Amino acid sequence: MTKVLNLYEAKTQLSSLVEEAAEGADIVIAKAGVPRARLVAFRARSNRRPGGWQGKIDIAKDFDAPLPPRLLRAFTGRSSRPGRSR
């Protein structure tokens, strides 16, 4: 069941509301009867490990090569040569 409190009540009971949310309670804070925020439990991110995508994706050897001049102009509106504009 969702617990809805107005902003003033939430400010005065913040410590206990944080504990309730940490235990899984659904708490909504309203202002003038309009829901404005939800207080939820913090979930720690899982630890990422290097190489987790190894063997699952393939990156082309030339992925960071300069763009062909025509494509570069499409993105920038300029020539690929320094000092030249359209």
PDB file of C-alpha atoms in Angstrom:
ATOM      1  CA  MET A   1       0.000   0.000   0.000  1.00  0.00           C
ATOM      2  CA  THR A   2       1.277   3.457  -0.881  1.00  0.00           C
ATOM      3  CA  LYS A   3       1.695   5.972   1.909  1.00  0.00           C
ATOM      4  CA  VAL A   4       0.980   9.556   0.774  1.00  0.00           C
ATOM      5  CA  LEU A   5       2.098  12.485   2.917  1.00  0.00           C
ATOM      6  CA  ASN A   6       2.065  16.216   2.389  1.00  0.00           C
ATOM      7  CA  LEU A   7       5.365  18.049   2.267  1.00  0.00           C
ATOM      8  CA  TYR A   8       5.154  19.403   5.811  1.00  0.00           C
ATOM      9  CA  GLU A   9       4.460  15.954   7.283  1.00  0.00           C
ATOM     10  CA  ALA A  10       7.304  14.459   5.279  1.00  0.00           C
ATOM     11  CA  LYS A  11       9.746  17.102   6.565  1.00  0.00           C
ATOM     12  CA  THR A  12       8.817  16.474  10.181  1.00  0.00           C
ATOM     13  CA  GLN A  13       8.969  12.672   9.833  1.00  0.00           C
ATOM     14  CA  LEU A  14      11.870  12.356   7.396  1.00  0.00           C
ATOM     15  CA  SER A  15      14.049  10.051   9.536  1.00  0.00           C
ATOM     16  CA  SER A  16      11.282   7.519  10.084  1.00  0.00           C
ATOM     17  CA  LEU A  17      10.174   7.742   6.436  1.00  0.00           C
ATOM     18  CA  VAL A  18      13.701   6.981   5.265  1.00  0.00           C
ATOM     19  CA  GLU A  19      13.735   3.860   7.440  1.00  0.00           C
ATOM     20  CA  GLU A  20      10.336   2.781   6.109  1.00  0.00           C
ATOM     21  CA  ALA A  21      11.473   3.265   2.511  1.00  0.00           C
ATOM     22  CA  ALA A  22      14.645   1.284   3.209  1.00  0.00           C
ATOM     23  CA  GLU A  23      12.433  -1.582   4.354  1.00  0.00           C
ATOM     24  CA  GLY A  24      10.483  -1.451   1.078  1.00  0.00           C
ATOM     25  CA  ALA A  25       7.547   0.862   1.845  1.00  0.00           C
ATOM     26  CA  ASP A  26       6.158   2.925  -1.034  1.00  0.00           C
ATOM     27  CA  ILE A  27       6.111   6.563   0.095  1.00  0.00           C
ATOM     28  CA  VAL A  28       4.811   9.461  -2.001  1.00  0.00           C
ATOM     29  CA  ILE A  29       5.292  13.087  -1.009  1.00  0.00           C
ATOM     30  CA  ALA A  30       2.632  15.511  -2.224  1.00  0.00           C
ATOM     31  CA  LYS A  31       2.402  19.289  -2.391  1.00  0.00           C
ATOM     32  CA  ALA A  32      -1.090  20.781  -2.302  1.00  0.00           C
ATOM     33  CA  GLY A  33      -2.458  17.276  -2.845  1.00  0.00           C
ATOM     34  CA  VAL A  34      -0.431  16.712  -6.026  1.00  0.00           C
ATOM     35  CA  PRO A  35       2.183  13.924  -5.904  1.00  0.00           C
ATOM     36  CA  ARG A  36       5.635  15.503  -6.371  1.00  0.00           C
ATOM     37  CA  ALA A  37       8.191  12.861  -5.295  1.00  0.00           C
ATOM     38  CA  ARG A  38       8.596   9.234  -4.338  1.00  0.00           C
ATOM     39  CA  LEU A  39      10.900   8.095  -1.537  1.00  0.00           C
ATOM     40  CA  VAL A  40      12.522   4.789  -2.425  1.00  0.00           C
ATOM     41  CA  ALA A  41      15.223   2.541  -1.018  1.00  0.00           C
ATOM     42  CA  PHE A  42      18.759   3.044  -2.298  1.00  0.00           C
ATOM     43  CA  ARG A  43      20.061   0.144  -4.338  1.00  0.00           C
ATOM     44  CA  ALA A  44      23.817  -0.128  -4.614  1.00  0.00           C
ATOM     45  CA  ARG A  45      25.143  -0.712  -8.100  1.00  0.00           C
ATOM     46  CA  SER A  46      26.644  -4.061  -8.807  1.00  0.00           C
ATOM     47  CA  ASN A  47      30.388  -4.110  -9.272  1.00  0.00           C
ATOM     48  CA  ARG A  48      31.377  -4.056 -12.911  1.00  0.00           C
ATOM     49  CA  ARG A  49      34.319  -6.080 -14.004  1.00  0.00           C
ATOM     50  CA  PRO A  50      36.658  -5.224 -16.858  1.00  0.00           C
ATOM     51  CA  GLY A  51      36.158  -7.352 -19.951  1.00  0.00           C
ATOM     52  CA  GLY A  52      32.539  -8.180 -19.228  1.00  0.00           C
ATOM     53  CA  TRP A  53      31.606  -7.634 -22.889  1.00  0.00           C
ATOM     54  CA  GLN A  54      34.641  -9.451 -24.278  1.00  0.00           C
ATOM     55  CA  GLY A  55      33.597 -11.822 -27.055  1.00  0.00           C
ATOM     56  CA  LYS A  56      30.057 -10.397 -27.125  1.00  0.00           C
ATOM     57  CA  ILE A  57      30.678  -7.367 -29.328  1.00  0.00           C
ATOM     58  CA  ASP A  58      32.994  -6.653 -32.225  1.00  0.00           C
ATOM     59  CA  ILE A  59      34.567  -3.239 -32.854  1.00  0.00           C
ATOM     60  CA  ALA A  60      35.971  -2.584 -36.315  1.00  0.00           C
ATOM     61  CA  LYS A  61      39.702  -1.906 -36.459  1.00  0.00           C
ATOM     62  CA  ASP A  62      39.075   1.437 -38.167  1.00  0.00           C
ATOM     63  CA  PHE A  63      36.268   2.633 -35.855  1.00  0.00           C
ATOM     64  CA  ASP A  64      38.222   5.781 -34.962  1.00  0.00           C
ATOM     65  CA  ALA A  65      39.544   6.511 -38.459  1.00  0.00           C
ATOM     66  CA  PRO A  66      38.847   9.981 -39.915  1.00  0.00           C
ATOM     67  CA  LEU A  67      35.471  10.340 -41.588  1.00  0.00           C
ATOM     68  CA  PRO A  68      35.304  10.549 -45.376  1.00  0.00           C
ATOM     69  CA  PRO A  69      35.167  14.227 -46.453  1.00  0.00           C
ATOM     70  CA  ARG A  70      31.571  14.063 -47.673  1.00  0.00           C
ATOM     71  CA  LEU A  71      30.325  12.605 -44.392  1.00  0.00           C
ATOM     72  CA  LEU A  72      32.399  15.082 -42.375  1.00  0.00           C
ATOM     73  CA  ARG A  73      30.763  17.963 -44.283  1.00  0.00           C
ATOM     74  CA  ALA A  74      27.335  16.508 -43.529  1.00  0.00           C
ATOM     75  CA  PHE A  75      28.075  16.678 -39.792  1.00  0.00           C
ATOM     76  CA  THR A  76      29.971  19.959 -39.641  1.00  0.00           C
ATOM     77  CA  GLY A  77      29.006  21.862 -42.757  1.00  0.00           C
ATOM     78  CA  ARG A  78      32.708  22.481 -43.395  1.00  0.00           C
ATOM     79  CA  SER A  79      35.420  21.084 -45.585  1.00  0.00           C
ATOM     80  CA  SER A  80      37.718  18.418 -44.193  1.00  0.00           C
ATOM     81  CA  ARG A  81      40.716  20.619 -45.086  1.00  0.00           C
ATOM     82  CA  PRO A  82      41.853  23.120 -42.438  1.00  0.00           C
ATOM     83  CA  GLY A  83      41.287  26.770 -43.271  1.00  0.00           C
ATOM     84  CA  ARG A  84      38.512  26.109 -45.771  1.00  0.00           C
ATOM     85  CA  SER A  85      34.851  26.590 -45.217  1.00  0.00           C
ATOM     86  CA  ARG A  86      31.928  25.741 -47.446  1.00  0.00           C
TER      87      ARG A  86
END
